[in-house]
Amino acid sequence: MEIVLLAAVVFAIIWFMRRAKARKPQKSKAVVVKPPVPKFRVVTLGLQGSGKTLLLTSIYRRLQAPGNRGYFLKVPYTQLIELNKWYQEVASTQDDWPRGTTRGEMREFDFSVMSLVGTEATAMLDIGYLEYPGELLTDPDAPGSTAQQRLLTSINEAHAVIAIIDGLRILQTYQGDRRGRSILQTTLDAMVHCLLTTPAPIVFVVTKWDLLDQLHPDENLRLELVQRVLMGIEGFRDLVNVHSTRRIVRLVPVSAVGHDFAELHDGVVRKRPDGHFQPSNVEVALASVVPDVLNQVELSLDFTTRQAILAQVHRQTRMSPGEAVRSLASFLTERAGRVLATSVGGGLLGEAGLALFMDSRAEPDPDYQRRIAALSDADRRAEELVQARRRVVRSMQNQVNMLEAKLPSSRLHGGA
C-alpha cells in the first residue's frame, strides 16, 4: 500500500512537470501551473442545542475579511446566502435564536482559505466543515436511513475534530444541577465513543463562554475551573489521557455572540434587548486545525526522518520552483521521503498536503528578495504562492500561540 501511495505522489509530480514543459509559454504571456490545493476535512461533534450552527455562522462572520491575519474565508454563493440568513437571525435582538439543523440536513460547508498573491486573491487551502443534526449522536436512526453511519464514518476519516461542549451544561454541573450534569455526561459519553480511537487531532470547544463569566473575573482561572469540572468526569479524563500522549489536545472557550448579548433566565438563554453582538475566540477553533494536523505529522516521524526532511526543506528554499519540484521528486525515493509520503499521503492530505507540510517547515530565507529577482515571471508567481501559503500557516499558528499565552489552561494534559 505504501509503494502504491508513493508511486501516486511521484506520478503526480512528474505529470505536473511534463505538463509545464509541454505548455511552453509564448514570449508575451507566461503560463503558470497552479499547484493542487490541499483540503482538510473537519467534523464538529456536538449534541442538539450545543451551538454548532452558531459557531459555524460566527466563524465565517469573523473570517470573511483578512483583518490583520493575512487570510480570509470564501464560500460558494449559495452557502453564503444561508450563512448570512443565520447571521441576521442570530444578531437581531428582535428575533428568536435560529433553529438548529434538522434531520436530513447533513451537508458540508466548503471554506476556501484565501490570501493575496500579488494583487490576486488565491486559494491557499480548503476546509470542509460538516454540519449535521445533533440528534444523530443520541437518538436511533430512522428506519432505512444511513445518516448516522455516514456521520460516524466522517468522524473516523476527518483530519481534525472540533468537539463542542455546551457551556450552559458545564455551568449547571458546577452549580450542582443534576439535569445539567446528566446532559453533560451524555455529551462526553458520545465523545468518548466516537473519539477514543480517532487518529485525528481534537480541539474541545466550550461554547456559550459568556454564560460562565460569573464563575471568576479572571478568564484563565475561569477556564481552569472548567477544566477541573471536565477532568473530574472519568470518561473525559480517560479520553484526554489517551490522546495527550501522542497529539495536541486543546480546550478553547468561545462565545458565538459575545459577552454582552445574551443572559440566562430560569435555565433559558435569552437575547438582551440592548445586546451587542461581538463573537470571541471563534476563529481560533478553526485556525488551530491546520497547524495541529501538520504538527501531528511531524510528531509521527522519528528523529532521523525529521532531520532528513528539514535538510531537504532547507535545500528547496534556495531553489527555483521548478528545481524544487525535481528535488522533491528525487527526495521521495529516499527513506525519509517514503516515510513522509506515507504519513501525509496515506490517509491525510495526499500530494497537495505533502507540499504544504514541506513549505510550512521552511525557515525565513534571508536571500529571498535577491533570489526572486532572478526568477522568470512564471517562477516568480509560483514562488510568491509558496510564500503566501507559508504566511497563512504561520498566521494560524500565531493565533493559537496567542490564545495559549493568554489562557495557559487551554492546553489539556493527561493525568490521574
XYZ file of C-alpha atoms in Angstrom:
416
model
C 0.000 0.000 0.000
C 2.872 2.402 0.859
C 4.511 1.723 -2.516
C 1.255 2.455 -4.322
C 0.816 5.754 -2.436
C 4.423 6.750 -3.080
C 4.083 5.921 -6.766
C 0.930 8.026 -6.971
C 2.675 11.035 -5.432
C 5.705 10.708 -7.727
C 3.458 10.226 -10.748
C 1.519 13.391 -9.879
C 4.723 15.406 -9.615
C 6.093 14.040 -12.905
C 2.745 14.766 -14.581
C 2.857 18.387 -13.431
C 6.449 18.702 -14.662
C 5.598 17.275 -18.075
C 2.510 19.433 -18.389
C 4.522 22.547 -17.536
C 7.146 21.533 -20.087
C 4.578 20.714 -22.788
C 2.875 24.068 -22.356
C 5.808 26.276 -23.206
C 4.676 29.867 -22.723
C 4.626 32.406 -25.505
C 7.046 35.248 -25.026
C 4.206 37.671 -24.447
C 2.297 35.529 -21.961
C 3.628 33.215 -19.245
C 1.605 30.145 -18.350
C 1.639 29.249 -14.681
C 0.697 25.776 -13.491
C -1.001 26.195 -10.125
C -0.201 23.537 -7.537
C -3.095 21.474 -6.166
C -4.904 22.889 -3.124
C -4.929 20.639 -0.031
C -8.294 20.045 1.614
C -8.771 19.492 5.339
C -11.943 17.658 6.384
C -13.280 18.902 9.737
C -16.180 17.457 11.727
C -17.834 19.204 14.654
C -19.056 16.796 17.311
C -21.864 18.176 19.453
C -25.341 17.448 20.713
C -28.503 19.279 19.708
C -28.538 22.795 21.154
C -24.812 22.869 21.941
C -24.174 25.719 19.484
C -22.769 24.030 16.357
C -24.715 26.207 13.911
C -23.990 29.435 15.818
C -20.291 28.585 15.893
C -20.245 27.943 12.140
C -22.014 31.245 11.483
C -19.705 33.263 13.725
C -16.532 31.665 12.351
C -17.419 32.771 8.853
C -18.521 36.199 10.060
C -15.178 36.819 11.776
C -13.037 35.427 8.947
C -14.817 36.733 5.843
C -12.300 39.612 5.615
C -8.500 39.466 6.111
C -8.211 41.890 9.025
C -4.661 41.661 10.369
C -4.426 37.901 9.747
C -3.429 37.949 6.073
C -6.092 35.434 5.050
C -9.860 35.216 4.793
C -12.606 32.694 4.065
C -14.692 32.335 0.935
C -17.672 30.023 0.423
C -19.859 29.128 -2.579
C -22.516 31.803 -3.047
C -25.426 29.501 -2.183
C -23.785 28.754 1.166
C -23.043 32.447 1.677
C -26.769 33.206 1.403
C -27.545 30.631 4.088
C -24.791 31.827 6.416
C -25.964 35.434 6.054
C -29.535 34.392 6.827
C -28.400 32.649 10.018
C -26.325 35.664 10.996
C -29.298 38.027 10.622
C -31.400 35.742 12.813
C -28.679 35.471 15.452
C -27.652 39.137 15.555
C -31.200 40.538 15.660
C -32.314 41.108 19.246
C -35.915 41.172 17.992
C -35.837 37.604 16.644
C -35.544 34.276 18.426
C -32.485 32.077 18.033
C -32.298 30.323 14.639
C -33.497 26.739 14.629
C -30.865 24.031 14.765
C -30.055 21.654 11.934
C -32.913 19.193 11.425
C -32.764 15.570 10.305
C -31.932 15.235 6.629
C -29.851 18.452 6.583
C -26.424 16.832 6.817
C -24.109 18.782 4.486
C -20.564 20.057 4.171
C -19.729 23.748 4.058
C -16.770 24.482 1.786
C -14.400 27.104 3.172
C -11.606 28.261 0.876
C -8.801 29.921 2.830
C -7.787 32.831 0.588
C -4.773 35.124 0.567
C -3.387 37.729 -1.794
C -0.651 36.617 -4.189
C 0.420 39.896 -5.709
C -2.961 41.531 -6.315
C -4.921 38.323 -6.917
C -6.911 36.514 -4.197
C -5.810 32.878 -4.367
C -6.941 29.733 -2.534
C -4.218 28.520 -0.179
C -6.131 25.528 1.177
C -9.700 24.285 1.541
C -11.555 23.264 4.695
C -14.662 21.091 4.516
C -16.822 21.728 7.618
C -19.518 19.089 8.213
C -22.865 20.314 9.575
C -25.409 17.758 10.835
C -28.321 17.368 13.298
C -27.123 16.693 16.846
C -29.815 14.049 17.361
C -27.720 11.669 15.272
C -25.441 11.294 18.305
C -28.192 10.495 20.817
C -31.242 9.053 19.025
C -31.744 5.862 16.987
C -31.541 6.461 13.242
C -34.759 6.369 11.231
C -35.533 3.004 9.598
C -33.671 2.729 6.299
C -31.581 5.844 6.960
C -27.790 5.739 6.687
C -27.231 9.250 8.111
C -25.910 8.059 11.460
C -23.431 5.661 9.875
C -22.290 8.339 7.421
C -21.650 10.681 10.349
C -19.613 8.074 12.241
C -17.614 7.333 9.091
C -16.979 11.056 8.565
C -15.708 11.399 12.138
C -13.345 8.471 11.673
C -11.995 9.872 8.379
C -11.733 13.519 9.488
C -8.375 15.293 9.523
C -9.442 17.107 12.699
C -12.397 17.098 15.077
C -13.932 20.104 16.827
C -15.696 18.608 19.858
C -18.322 21.000 21.204
C -19.156 21.086 24.923
C -22.156 23.205 25.908
C -21.028 25.856 28.392
C -24.540 26.030 29.854
C -24.313 22.377 30.902
C -20.881 22.978 32.455
C -22.311 25.890 34.464
C -25.267 23.788 35.612
C -22.924 20.947 36.607
C -20.731 23.372 38.563
C -23.843 24.646 40.371
C -24.994 21.127 41.264
C -27.868 20.888 38.754
C -28.500 17.160 38.209
C -30.228 17.554 34.854
C -27.383 19.687 33.508
C -24.874 17.118 34.792
C -26.822 14.330 33.040
C -26.805 16.160 29.692
C -23.095 16.946 30.055
C -22.405 13.277 30.781
C -24.356 12.255 27.655
C -22.260 14.679 25.599
C -18.984 13.355 26.947
C -20.079 9.718 26.582
C -20.743 10.328 22.879
C -17.296 11.920 22.540
C -15.565 9.028 24.267
C -17.267 6.527 21.968
C -16.504 8.462 18.770
C -13.081 9.903 19.546
C -11.192 7.416 21.686
C -9.686 5.680 18.640
C -9.696 8.521 16.115
C -6.229 9.306 14.704
C -7.076 12.997 14.216
C -6.158 15.968 16.438
C -9.013 17.134 18.661
C -9.890 20.621 19.831
C -12.534 20.753 22.558
C -14.602 23.918 22.282
C -16.594 25.262 25.222
C -19.500 27.215 23.722
C -21.607 29.896 25.458
C -18.482 31.026 27.301
C -20.215 34.298 28.143
C -22.593 32.439 30.489
C -19.605 31.310 32.557
C -18.358 34.849 33.251
C -19.906 34.595 36.713
C -17.527 31.800 37.797
C -14.464 34.052 38.114
C -13.415 37.502 36.803
C -10.045 36.132 35.610
C -10.597 34.289 32.323
C -7.728 31.827 32.712
C -8.770 30.905 36.264
C -12.323 30.527 34.958
C -11.072 28.141 32.284
C -9.074 26.273 34.917
C -12.278 25.762 36.926
C -13.993 24.413 33.810
C -11.047 22.122 33.135
C -11.346 20.736 36.677
C -15.037 20.019 36.172
C -14.386 18.172 32.909
C -11.288 16.292 34.078
C -13.268 15.201 37.144
C -15.520 13.168 34.861
C -13.928 9.764 34.356
C -14.714 9.199 30.677
C -13.478 12.625 29.603
C -10.327 12.286 31.687
C -9.564 8.921 30.069
C -10.123 10.404 26.601
C -7.661 13.222 27.283
C -5.134 10.797 28.795
C -5.196 8.625 25.675
C -4.854 11.477 23.187
C -2.413 13.723 25.031
C 0.300 11.053 24.861
C 0.562 11.349 21.076
C -1.130 14.527 19.897
C -2.199 18.034 20.850
C -5.426 18.397 22.858
C -6.901 21.867 23.304
C -9.756 23.370 25.319
C -10.873 26.586 23.620
C -13.570 28.809 25.198
C -15.716 30.599 22.620
C -18.727 32.842 22.578
C -20.519 32.872 19.237
C -22.389 36.053 20.265
C -20.093 37.868 22.713
C -20.169 38.672 26.415
C -22.830 41.387 26.193
C -25.524 39.822 24.045
C -27.371 37.085 25.967
C -28.242 36.203 29.552
C -29.657 33.255 31.462
C -33.233 33.402 32.799
C -34.676 30.364 34.607
C -32.389 27.982 32.727
C -33.156 29.535 29.318
C -30.660 31.617 27.309
C -32.358 34.773 26.012
C -31.143 37.703 23.945
C -30.777 41.035 25.684
C -32.808 43.832 24.056
C -29.729 46.078 24.206
C -27.271 43.271 23.424
C -24.102 43.887 21.405
C -23.126 41.082 19.005
C -19.361 40.520 19.159
C -18.131 36.891 18.952
C -14.922 35.985 20.774
C -12.294 33.306 20.095
C -14.413 31.587 17.413
C -11.699 31.913 14.761
C -9.188 30.006 16.924
C -11.349 26.869 16.794
C -10.844 26.742 13.027
C -7.335 28.244 12.861
C -5.942 25.515 15.131
C -6.956 22.760 12.696
C -4.198 23.224 10.096
C -1.205 23.668 12.474
C -2.392 20.759 14.634
C -2.647 18.386 11.659
C 0.795 19.402 10.351
C 2.329 19.172 13.829
C 0.868 15.713 14.261
C 2.528 14.603 11.024
C 5.864 15.863 12.328
C 5.398 14.192 15.722
C 4.738 10.875 13.981
C 8.209 10.959 12.380
C 11.326 9.614 14.067
C 14.305 11.914 14.720
C 16.390 10.745 11.754
C 13.498 11.146 9.323
C 12.666 14.574 10.724
C 16.257 15.779 10.300
C 16.400 14.491 6.705
C 13.146 16.300 5.886
C 14.360 19.569 7.423
C 17.570 19.300 5.385
C 15.501 18.820 2.218
C 13.334 21.817 3.113
C 16.491 23.895 3.616
C 17.733 22.918 0.147
C 14.397 23.663 -1.516
C 14.159 27.182 -0.112
C 17.211 28.082 -2.216
C 15.887 26.635 -5.465
C 13.602 27.885 -8.173
C 10.082 26.351 -8.122
C 10.989 24.025 -10.998
C 14.178 22.878 -9.284
C 12.252 22.362 -6.037
C 9.737 20.086 -7.781
C 12.525 17.976 -9.291
C 14.356 17.869 -5.974
C 11.190 16.792 -4.160
C 10.586 14.009 -6.697
C 14.118 12.739 -6.049
C 13.725 13.095 -2.288
C 10.609 10.903 -2.356
C 12.695 7.944 -3.450
C 14.815 8.212 -0.293
C 13.809 6.637 3.017
C 12.739 9.899 4.696
C 10.685 10.841 1.640
C 8.937 7.465 1.632
C 8.078 7.798 5.329
C 6.721 11.316 4.836
C 4.692 10.320 1.776
C 3.124 7.533 3.821
C 2.364 9.830 6.780
C 0.845 12.617 4.693
C -0.438 10.778 1.644
C -1.535 7.602 3.388
C -4.710 8.838 4.982
C -4.132 12.552 5.422
C -3.874 15.145 2.685
C -2.363 13.492 -0.367
C 0.198 15.108 -2.646
C -1.030 18.653 -2.012
C -0.672 18.126 1.740
C 2.870 16.848 1.284
C 3.885 20.113 -0.376
C 2.105 22.144 2.315
C 3.894 20.242 5.069
C 7.294 20.837 3.460
C 6.511 24.522 2.908
C 5.350 25.041 6.491
C 8.653 23.716 7.898
C 10.832 26.207 5.998
C 12.665 28.950 7.875
C 12.580 32.551 6.557
C 15.009 32.949 3.647
C 17.329 35.969 4.125
C 18.213 35.895 0.398
C 14.575 35.821 -0.712
C 14.479 39.245 -2.411
C 17.715 38.657 -4.332
C 16.700 35.140 -5.323
C 13.191 36.014 -6.501
C 14.509 38.913 -8.614
C 16.435 36.392 -10.738
C 13.375 34.227 -11.488
C 11.211 34.269 -14.593
C 7.720 35.765 -14.311
C 6.134 32.299 -14.115
C 8.586 31.059 -11.466
C 8.216 34.300 -9.521
C 4.463 33.810 -9.417
C 4.875 30.204 -8.204
C 7.363 31.306 -5.541
C 5.021 34.061 -4.328
C 2.274 31.478 -3.933
C 4.542 29.257 -1.839
C 5.488 32.211 0.367
C 1.823 33.196 0.761
C 0.940 29.656 1.832
C 3.684 29.716 4.461
C 2.416 33.041 5.790
C -1.116 31.684 6.149
C 0.026 28.633 8.133
C 2.214 30.821 10.348
C -0.653 33.257 10.897
C -2.881 30.397 12.014
C -0.173 29.118 14.361
C 0.269 32.633 15.771
C -3.439 32.802 16.605
C -3.111 29.547 18.538
C 0.069 30.767 20.256
C -1.640 33.994 21.363
C -4.545 32.032 22.840
C -2.185 29.771 24.784
C -0.187 32.747 26.042
C -3.385 34.410 27.235
C -5.026 31.210 28.511
C -2.446 28.588 29.547
C -5.313 26.393 30.776
C -6.393 25.930 27.143
C -3.807 23.157 26.778
C -5.135 19.884 28.190
C -2.723 17.373 29.657
C -3.360 13.833 30.812
C -3.302 12.922 34.478
C -4.820 10.645 37.066
